[in-house]
């Protein structure tokens, strides 16, 4: 259940980045103009790569000719003036239609209206009037985007995995040798408990925080691995998602603090003149810890996806120059991508492990003052 609660928390933070939408003209002349521009411009690697790593209001699978094939997702918009609107993203017709006074910003629409990219990013939903001009109304986009959908899928998979392991122990008992999926999960769970949680979180608190650390580890790992599948979402490569995970860890760290921890922050054991300088630095360090967690996971996963997509794009770039060059570079691309995919699988495990381990370390540090004080008190007596 912790995983489902985590997914709901992530939902509130995960709608800050949206995918670029395929832009096509509505009339035959517009189609011809766009086709001429595309032929002149050639393959746009930047647009393709960013389109794959960003979030989206639909689940794009592939393009069949000039027609995108995608699974529509629920769009939920709250407008203080109009109330709540809910419909499927297919109602936007890939950015060509207006639904309930809302539309998705496309590159073509932004250029036509002369809108700034910073204020109207491609892929965001805005309120418009009858002439499709932005009204500037404040809206809250609570849509179930592709990233949110994948997080719910990951949460369900995590619950199923843990329940299946728990059922195996309940059925067969804890003294019998594990079998099947249980034998795969047990070493990982025991390793995380004995090598990550217990060495870093003191005393009985280790048992209390073990489910939390395991949930973080497996949730990130599942999303990292799912992100390597073709057509999948770049969940942990989204700063909003990793930021939400970091906030959850930060809350757990704050709950674990005690007077010794805050005493060390505001009254560090240094000479008086240095306290004035060190105390603000220590306080800033409390907030930089979750920031480092979010950026580390986001940057490593996003960088891996961009590298893989960049290598694939080289085939089309060379193919645009010369078909023979494109086919000639294809074997090199396949070899490089196999190596990168193997590396990314390793990175998926490493980044999940690092995030969970550092969370355990920070929680242990928040408790460490009281633990050391108790040990010293017992040693004195």
CSV table of C-alpha atoms in Angstrom, one decimal:
chain,number,residue,atom,x,y,z
A,1,UNK,CA,0.0,0.0,0.0
A,2,UNK,CA,3.0,2.3,0.6
A,3,UNK,CA,3.7,2.1,-3.1
A,4,UNK,CA,0.2,3.2,-4.1
A,5,UNK,CA,0.4,6.2,-1.6
A,6,UNK,CA,3.7,7.1,-3.1
A,7,UNK,CA,2.2,7.1,-6.6
A,8,UNK,CA,-0.6,9.4,-5.5
A,9,UNK,CA,1.9,11.8,-4.0
A,10,UNK,CA,4.0,11.7,-7.1
A,11,UNK,CA,0.9,12.4,-9.1
A,12,UNK,CA,0.6,15.9,-7.5
A,13,UNK,CA,4.1,16.7,-8.6
A,14,UNK,CA,4.5,14.8,-11.8
A,15,UNK,CA,2.5,17.2,-14.1
A,16,UNK,CA,5.2,19.8,-14.6
A,17,UNK,CA,6.7,18.6,-17.8
A,18,UNK,CA,4.8,17.7,-20.9
A,19,UNK,CA,5.7,16.1,-24.3
A,20,UNK,CA,6.0,17.9,-27.6
A,21,UNK,CA,3.0,17.1,-29.8
A,22,UNK,CA,3.2,16.0,-33.4
A,23,UNK,CA,2.3,19.1,-35.5
A,24,UNK,CA,0.5,18.7,-38.8
A,25,UNK,CA,-1.4,21.2,-41.0
A,26,UNK,CA,-5.1,21.1,-41.2
A,27,UNK,CA,-5.5,21.8,-44.9
A,28,UNK,CA,-3.9,20.3,-48.0
A,29,UNK,CA,-1.8,23.5,-48.7
A,30,UNK,CA,-0.6,23.5,-45.1
A,31,UNK,CA,0.4,19.8,-45.4
A,32,UNK,CA,2.4,20.6,-48.5
A,33,UNK,CA,4.1,23.5,-46.9
A,34,UNK,CA,5.0,21.5,-43.8
A,35,UNK,CA,6.3,18.6,-46.0
A,36,UNK,CA,8.4,21.0,-48.0
A,37,UNK,CA,9.9,22.5,-44.8
A,38,UNK,CA,10.6,19.0,-43.4
A,39,UNK,CA,12.2,17.9,-46.6
A,40,UNK,CA,14.4,21.0,-46.6
A,41,UNK,CA,15.1,20.8,-42.9
A,42,UNK,CA,15.8,17.0,-42.8
A,43,UNK,CA,15.8,14.8,-39.7
A,44,UNK,CA,15.5,16.9,-36.5
A,45,UNK,CA,17.3,14.8,-33.9
A,46,UNK,CA,16.6,17.4,-31.2
A,47,UNK,CA,12.9,17.3,-31.7
A,48,UNK,CA,12.8,13.5,-31.8
A,49,UNK,CA,15.0,13.1,-28.7
A,50,UNK,CA,13.1,15.7,-26.6
A,51,UNK,CA,9.8,14.3,-27.7
A,52,UNK,CA,10.8,10.9,-26.3
A,53,UNK,CA,12.2,12.0,-23.0
A,54,UNK,CA,9.4,14.4,-22.1
A,55,UNK,CA,6.0,13.6,-20.5
A,56,UNK,CA,2.8,13.6,-22.6
A,57,UNK,CA,-0.9,13.6,-22.3
A,58,UNK,CA,-1.2,10.5,-24.5
A,59,UNK,CA,0.8,7.3,-24.8
A,60,UNK,CA,2.5,7.6,-28.2
A,61,UNK,CA,3.4,4.1,-29.6
A,62,UNK,CA,4.5,4.8,-33.2
A,63,UNK,CA,3.8,6.7,-36.4
A,64,UNK,CA,2.1,5.0,-39.3
A,65,UNK,CA,3.0,7.2,-42.2
A,66,UNK,CA,1.9,10.7,-41.2
A,67,UNK,CA,-0.6,9.4,-38.6
A,68,UNK,CA,0.5,9.0,-35.0
A,69,UNK,CA,-0.7,5.9,-33.2
A,70,UNK,CA,-1.2,6.6,-29.5
A,71,UNK,CA,-3.4,5.6,-26.5
A,72,UNK,CA,-5.4,8.6,-25.2
A,73,UNK,CA,-5.1,9.3,-21.5
A,74,UNK,CA,-7.5,11.2,-19.1
A,75,UNK,CA,-7.3,14.9,-19.1
A,76,UNK,CA,-8.4,16.6,-15.8
A,77,UNK,CA,-8.4,20.4,-15.6
A,78,UNK,CA,-9.5,22.6,-12.8
A,79,UNK,CA,-10.3,26.2,-13.6
A,80,UNK,CA,-11.3,28.5,-10.7
A,81,UNK,CA,-13.7,30.3,-13.0
A,82,UNK,CA,-15.1,27.3,-15.0
A,83,UNK,CA,-14.8,24.5,-12.6
A,84,UNK,CA,-13.5,21.0,-13.4
A,85,UNK,CA,-13.3,19.5,-16.9
A,86,UNK,CA,-12.5,15.8,-17.6
A,87,UNK,CA,-12.2,14.1,-21.0
A,88,UNK,CA,-9.8,11.9,-22.9
A,89,UNK,CA,-6.8,13.5,-24.6
A,90,UNK,CA,-8.0,12.2,-28.0
A,91,UNK,CA,-10.5,15.1,-28.0
A,92,UNK,CA,-7.6,17.5,-28.7
A,93,UNK,CA,-6.9,15.6,-32.0
A,94,UNK,CA,-3.1,15.9,-31.5
A,95,UNK,CA,-3.3,19.7,-30.9
A,96,UNK,CA,-5.7,20.5,-33.8
A,97,UNK,CA,-9.0,20.8,-31.8
A,98,UNK,CA,-10.4,22.8,-28.8
A,99,UNK,CA,-12.2,21.0,-26.1
A,100,UNK,CA,-14.3,22.8,-23.4
A,101,UNK,CA,-12.3,25.9,-24.1
A,102,UNK,CA,-8.9,24.3,-23.7
A,103,UNK,CA,-6.2,23.2,-26.2
A,104,UNK,CA,-2.7,21.8,-26.3
A,105,UNK,CA,0.1,24.3,-27.3
A,106,UNK,CA,1.9,23.0,-30.5
A,107,UNK,CA,4.9,24.5,-32.1
A,108,UNK,CA,2.8,25.5,-35.1
A,109,UNK,CA,0.2,27.2,-32.9
A,110,UNK,CA,2.8,29.1,-30.9
A,111,UNK,CA,4.5,30.4,-34.1
A,112,UNK,CA,1.2,31.3,-35.6
A,113,UNK,CA,0.1,33.4,-32.5
A,114,UNK,CA,3.6,34.7,-31.9
A,115,UNK,CA,3.8,33.3,-28.4
A,116,UNK,CA,6.9,32.9,-26.3
A,117,UNK,CA,8.2,29.4,-25.6
A,118,UNK,CA,9.0,30.2,-22.0
A,119,UNK,CA,5.4,31.3,-21.2
A,120,UNK,CA,3.6,28.8,-23.5
A,121,UNK,CA,5.8,25.6,-23.6
A,122,UNK,CA,5.0,23.1,-26.3
A,123,UNK,CA,2.7,20.4,-25.0
A,124,UNK,CA,1.0,22.4,-22.2
A,125,UNK,CA,-2.7,22.9,-21.9
A,126,UNK,CA,-4.0,26.5,-22.0
A,127,UNK,CA,-7.5,28.2,-21.9
A,128,UNK,CA,-8.5,29.8,-25.1
A,129,UNK,CA,-11.4,31.9,-26.4
A,130,UNK,CA,-13.6,31.4,-29.5
A,131,UNK,CA,-10.8,32.5,-31.8
A,132,UNK,CA,-8.2,30.2,-30.2
A,133,UNK,CA,-6.4,33.0,-28.5
A,134,UNK,CA,-4.9,32.5,-25.1
A,135,UNK,CA,-7.1,34.0,-22.3
A,136,UNK,CA,-4.4,33.9,-19.7
A,137,UNK,CA,-6.7,32.2,-17.2
A,138,UNK,CA,-5.0,30.3,-14.4
A,139,UNK,CA,-5.7,26.5,-14.7
A,140,UNK,CA,-4.5,23.5,-12.8
A,141,UNK,CA,-3.6,20.5,-14.9
A,142,UNK,CA,-4.3,17.3,-12.9
A,143,UNK,CA,-4.2,15.0,-15.9
A,144,UNK,CA,-3.1,11.4,-15.9
A,145,UNK,CA,-0.1,11.8,-18.1
A,146,UNK,CA,2.1,9.0,-19.5
A,147,UNK,CA,4.6,9.3,-16.6
A,148,UNK,CA,1.7,9.1,-14.1
A,149,UNK,CA,0.3,6.1,-15.9
A,150,UNK,CA,3.7,4.3,-15.7
A,151,UNK,CA,4.1,5.2,-12.0
A,152,UNK,CA,0.7,3.6,-11.3
A,153,UNK,CA,1.8,0.5,-13.3
A,154,UNK,CA,5.1,0.4,-11.3
A,155,UNK,CA,3.2,0.7,-8.0
A,156,UNK,CA,0.8,-2.1,-8.9
A,157,UNK,CA,3.8,-4.3,-10.0
A,158,UNK,CA,5.6,-3.6,-6.7
A,159,UNK,CA,2.5,-4.5,-4.6
A,160,UNK,CA,2.0,-7.7,-6.6
A,161,UNK,CA,5.7,-8.6,-6.2
A,162,UNK,CA,5.7,-8.0,-2.4
A,163,UNK,CA,2.4,-9.8,-1.9
A,164,UNK,CA,3.6,-12.8,-3.8
A,165,UNK,CA,6.7,-13.1,-1.7
A,166,UNK,CA,4.7,-12.6,1.5
A,167,UNK,CA,2.2,-15.2,0.4
A,168,UNK,CA,5.1,-17.7,-0.3
A,169,UNK,CA,6.4,-17.2,3.3
A,170,UNK,CA,2.9,-17.6,4.7
A,171,UNK,CA,2.3,-20.8,2.8
A,172,UNK,CA,5.7,-22.5,3.0
A,173,UNK,CA,7.0,-21.0,6.2
A,174,UNK,CA,10.2,-19.1,6.9
A,175,UNK,CA,12.4,-22.1,7.7
A,176,UNK,CA,12.0,-23.8,4.3
A,177,UNK,CA,14.3,-22.9,1.4
A,178,UNK,CA,12.8,-20.3,-1.0
A,179,UNK,CA,11.6,-21.3,-4.4
A,180,UNK,CA,10.7,-19.6,-7.7
A,181,UNK,CA,10.2,-15.8,-7.5
A,182,UNK,CA,10.7,-15.9,-3.7
A,183,UNK,CA,14.3,-17.2,-4.2
A,184,UNK,CA,15.0,-14.2,-6.5
A,185,UNK,CA,13.6,-11.6,-4.1
A,186,UNK,CA,14.8,-12.9,-0.8
A,187,UNK,CA,18.6,-12.2,-1.3
A,188,UNK,CA,17.9,-8.7,-2.5
A,189,UNK,CA,15.6,-7.9,0.5
A,190,UNK,CA,18.0,-9.4,3.0
A,191,UNK,CA,20.9,-7.6,1.4
A,192,UNK,CA,19.1,-4.2,1.6
A,193,UNK,CA,18.1,-4.9,5.2
A,194,UNK,CA,21.5,-6.1,6.5
A,195,UNK,CA,23.9,-4.1,4.3
A,196,UNK,CA,22.0,-0.8,3.8
A,197,UNK,CA,19.4,-0.2,6.5
A,198,UNK,CA,20.9,-1.8,9.7
A,199,UNK,CA,24.5,-0.4,9.3
A,200,UNK,CA,23.1,3.2,8.8
A,201,UNK,CA,20.0,3.4,11.0
A,202,UNK,CA,20.6,2.6,14.6
A,203,UNK,CA,18.8,0.3,17.0
A,204,UNK,CA,15.2,-0.8,16.6
A,205,UNK,CA,14.5,2.1,14.2
A,206,UNK,CA,16.2,0.0,11.4
A,207,UNK,CA,13.3,-2.5,11.5
A,208,UNK,CA,10.8,0.3,11.3
A,209,UNK,CA,12.4,2.0,8.3
A,210,UNK,CA,13.2,-1.2,6.3
A,211,UNK,CA,9.9,-1.3,4.5
A,212,UNK,CA,10.2,2.3,3.5
A,213,UNK,CA,13.8,1.9,2.2
A,214,UNK,CA,12.7,-1.3,0.3
A,215,UNK,CA,9.8,0.5,-1.2
A,216,UNK,CA,12.0,3.4,-2.5
A,217,UNK,CA,14.5,0.9,-3.9
A,218,UNK,CA,12.1,-1.3,-5.8
A,219,UNK,CA,9.9,1.6,-7.0
A,220,UNK,CA,12.9,3.4,-8.5
A,221,UNK,CA,14.3,0.1,-9.9
A,222,UNK,CA,11.1,-0.9,-11.6
A,223,UNK,CA,10.7,2.5,-13.2
A,224,UNK,CA,14.3,2.6,-14.3
A,225,UNK,CA,14.0,-0.8,-16.0
A,226,UNK,CA,10.6,-0.1,-17.5
A,227,UNK,CA,12.1,3.2,-18.9
A,228,UNK,CA,14.4,1.0,-21.1
A,229,UNK,CA,11.5,-0.6,-22.9
A,230,UNK,CA,10.7,0.7,-26.4
A,231,UNK,CA,7.8,3.2,-26.3
A,232,UNK,CA,8.0,3.5,-22.5
A,233,UNK,CA,8.0,6.6,-20.3
A,234,UNK,CA,11.0,8.4,-19.0
A,235,UNK,CA,9.7,8.5,-15.4
A,236,UNK,CA,12.9,8.7,-13.3
A,237,UNK,CA,14.4,10.9,-16.0
A,238,UNK,CA,11.8,13.6,-15.1
A,239,UNK,CA,13.0,16.1,-12.4
A,240,UNK,CA,9.4,16.5,-11.1
A,241,UNK,CA,9.2,12.8,-10.3
A,242,UNK,CA,12.7,12.6,-8.7
A,243,UNK,CA,11.9,15.8,-6.9
A,244,UNK,CA,8.8,14.2,-5.4
A,245,UNK,CA,10.7,11.1,-4.4
A,246,UNK,CA,13.3,13.4,-2.7
A,247,UNK,CA,10.6,15.3,-0.9
A,248,UNK,CA,9.2,12.0,0.5
A,249,UNK,CA,12.7,11.1,1.7
A,250,UNK,CA,13.1,14.6,3.1
A,251,UNK,CA,9.9,14.2,5.2
A,252,UNK,CA,11.2,10.9,6.5
A,253,UNK,CA,14.5,12.5,7.5
A,254,UNK,CA,12.7,15.4,9.3
A,255,UNK,CA,10.5,12.9,11.2
A,256,UNK,CA,13.6,11.1,12.3
A,257,UNK,CA,15.4,14.2,13.7
A,258,UNK,CA,15.8,14.9,17.4
A,259,UNK,CA,17.1,17.7,19.7
A,260,UNK,CA,20.7,16.5,19.3
A,261,UNK,CA,20.5,16.8,15.5
A,262,UNK,CA,19.0,20.4,15.6
A,263,UNK,CA,21.4,21.3,18.4
A,264,UNK,CA,24.3,20.3,16.2
A,265,UNK,CA,22.8,22.4,13.3
A,266,UNK,CA,22.2,25.6,15.2
A,267,UNK,CA,24.9,25.3,17.9
A,268,UNK,CA,27.8,23.4,16.2
A,269,UNK,CA,30.7,22.4,18.5
A,270,UNK,CA,33.1,25.0,17.3
A,271,UNK,CA,34.4,28.3,18.7
A,272,UNK,CA,31.9,31.1,19.0
A,273,UNK,CA,33.1,33.2,16.0
A,274,UNK,CA,32.9,30.2,13.7
A,275,UNK,CA,29.4,29.3,14.9
A,276,UNK,CA,28.0,32.4,13.1
A,277,UNK,CA,29.4,31.1,9.8
A,278,UNK,CA,29.0,27.3,10.2
A,279,UNK,CA,25.4,27.3,11.5
A,280,UNK,CA,23.9,28.7,8.3
A,281,UNK,CA,26.0,26.3,6.3
A,282,UNK,CA,24.8,23.4,8.4
A,283,UNK,CA,21.1,24.5,7.9
A,284,UNK,CA,21.6,24.8,4.2
A,285,UNK,CA,23.0,21.3,4.1
A,286,UNK,CA,19.7,20.0,5.5
A,287,UNK,CA,17.9,21.1,2.4
A,288,UNK,CA,20.7,20.3,-0.2
A,289,UNK,CA,20.6,16.6,0.7
A,290,UNK,CA,17.2,16.0,-0.9
A,291,UNK,CA,18.1,18.3,-3.8
A,292,UNK,CA,21.2,16.2,-4.5
A,293,UNK,CA,19.1,13.0,-4.4
A,294,UNK,CA,16.7,14.4,-7.0
A,295,UNK,CA,19.3,15.8,-9.4
A,296,UNK,CA,21.6,12.7,-9.2
A,297,UNK,CA,18.8,10.2,-10.2
A,298,UNK,CA,17.3,12.6,-12.8
A,299,UNK,CA,20.6,13.4,-14.5
A,300,UNK,CA,21.9,9.9,-14.7
A,301,UNK,CA,18.7,8.3,-16.1
A,302,UNK,CA,18.0,11.2,-18.5
A,303,UNK,CA,21.6,11.2,-19.8
A,304,UNK,CA,21.5,7.5,-20.5
A,305,UNK,CA,18.2,7.8,-22.5
A,306,UNK,CA,19.6,10.8,-24.5
A,307,UNK,CA,22.8,8.9,-25.4
A,308,UNK,CA,20.8,5.9,-26.6
A,309,UNK,CA,18.4,8.1,-28.7
A,310,UNK,CA,21.3,10.1,-30.0
A,311,UNK,CA,23.1,7.0,-31.3
A,312,UNK,CA,19.9,5.8,-33.0
A,313,UNK,CA,19.4,9.2,-34.5
A,314,UNK,CA,22.8,9.0,-36.2
A,315,UNK,CA,21.4,6.4,-38.6
A,316,UNK,CA,18.8,8.8,-39.8
A,317,UNK,CA,21.2,11.7,-39.9
A,318,UNK,CA,23.6,9.8,-42.1
A,319,UNK,CA,20.7,8.3,-44.0
A,320,UNK,CA,19.5,11.9,-44.8
A,321,UNK,CA,22.9,12.6,-46.3
A,322,UNK,CA,23.3,9.4,-48.2
A,323,UNK,CA,21.3,6.1,-48.0
A,324,UNK,CA,24.4,4.0,-48.3
A,325,UNK,CA,26.0,5.9,-45.3
A,326,UNK,CA,22.8,5.3,-43.3
A,327,UNK,CA,22.8,1.5,-43.9
A,328,UNK,CA,26.6,1.4,-43.4
A,329,UNK,CA,26.3,3.0,-40.0
A,330,UNK,CA,23.4,0.7,-38.9
A,331,UNK,CA,25.6,-2.2,-37.6
A,332,UNK,CA,27.7,0.3,-35.6
A,333,UNK,CA,24.6,1.7,-34.1
A,334,UNK,CA,23.3,-1.7,-33.2
A,335,UNK,CA,26.6,-2.6,-31.4
A,336,UNK,CA,26.8,0.7,-29.6
A,337,UNK,CA,23.2,0.5,-28.4
A,338,UNK,CA,23.6,-3.1,-27.2
A,339,UNK,CA,26.5,-1.9,-25.1
A,340,UNK,CA,24.6,1.2,-23.9
A,341,UNK,CA,21.5,-0.9,-23.0
A,342,UNK,CA,23.7,-3.3,-20.9
A,343,UNK,CA,25.3,-0.3,-19.2
A,344,UNK,CA,21.8,1.3,-18.6
A,345,UNK,CA,20.6,-1.9,-16.9
A,346,UNK,CA,23.5,-1.6,-14.6
A,347,UNK,CA,22.9,2.1,-14.0
A,348,UNK,CA,19.2,1.3,-13.2
A,349,UNK,CA,20.3,-0.9,-10.3
A,350,UNK,CA,23.1,1.4,-9.2
A,351,UNK,CA,20.9,4.5,-9.1
A,352,UNK,CA,18.1,2.8,-7.2
A,353,UNK,CA,20.7,1.4,-4.7
A,354,UNK,CA,22.3,4.8,-4.3
A,355,UNK,CA,19.0,6.7,-3.7
A,356,UNK,CA,17.9,4.1,-1.1
A,357,UNK,CA,21.3,4.0,0.6
A,358,UNK,CA,21.7,7.7,0.9
A,359,UNK,CA,18.1,8.0,2.3
A,360,UNK,CA,19.1,5.5,4.9
A,361,UNK,CA,22.3,7.3,5.6
A,362,UNK,CA,20.5,10.7,6.0
A,363,UNK,CA,17.9,9.1,8.3
A,364,UNK,CA,20.6,7.5,10.4
A,365,UNK,CA,22.5,10.9,10.6
A,366,UNK,CA,19.3,12.5,11.9
A,367,UNK,CA,19.1,10.0,14.7
A,368,UNK,CA,22.9,9.6,15.4
A,369,UNK,CA,23.1,12.3,18.1
A,370,UNK,CA,20.7,10.6,20.5
A,371,UNK,CA,22.2,7.1,19.7
A,372,UNK,CA,25.8,8.3,20.5
A,373,UNK,CA,24.6,10.1,23.6
A,374,UNK,CA,22.8,6.9,24.9
A,375,UNK,CA,26.0,4.8,24.2
A,376,UNK,CA,28.2,7.3,26.0
A,377,UNK,CA,25.8,7.4,28.9
A,378,UNK,CA,25.7,3.6,29.2
A,379,UNK,CA,29.5,3.4,28.9
A,380,UNK,CA,29.9,6.0,31.7
A,381,UNK,CA,27.7,3.9,34.1
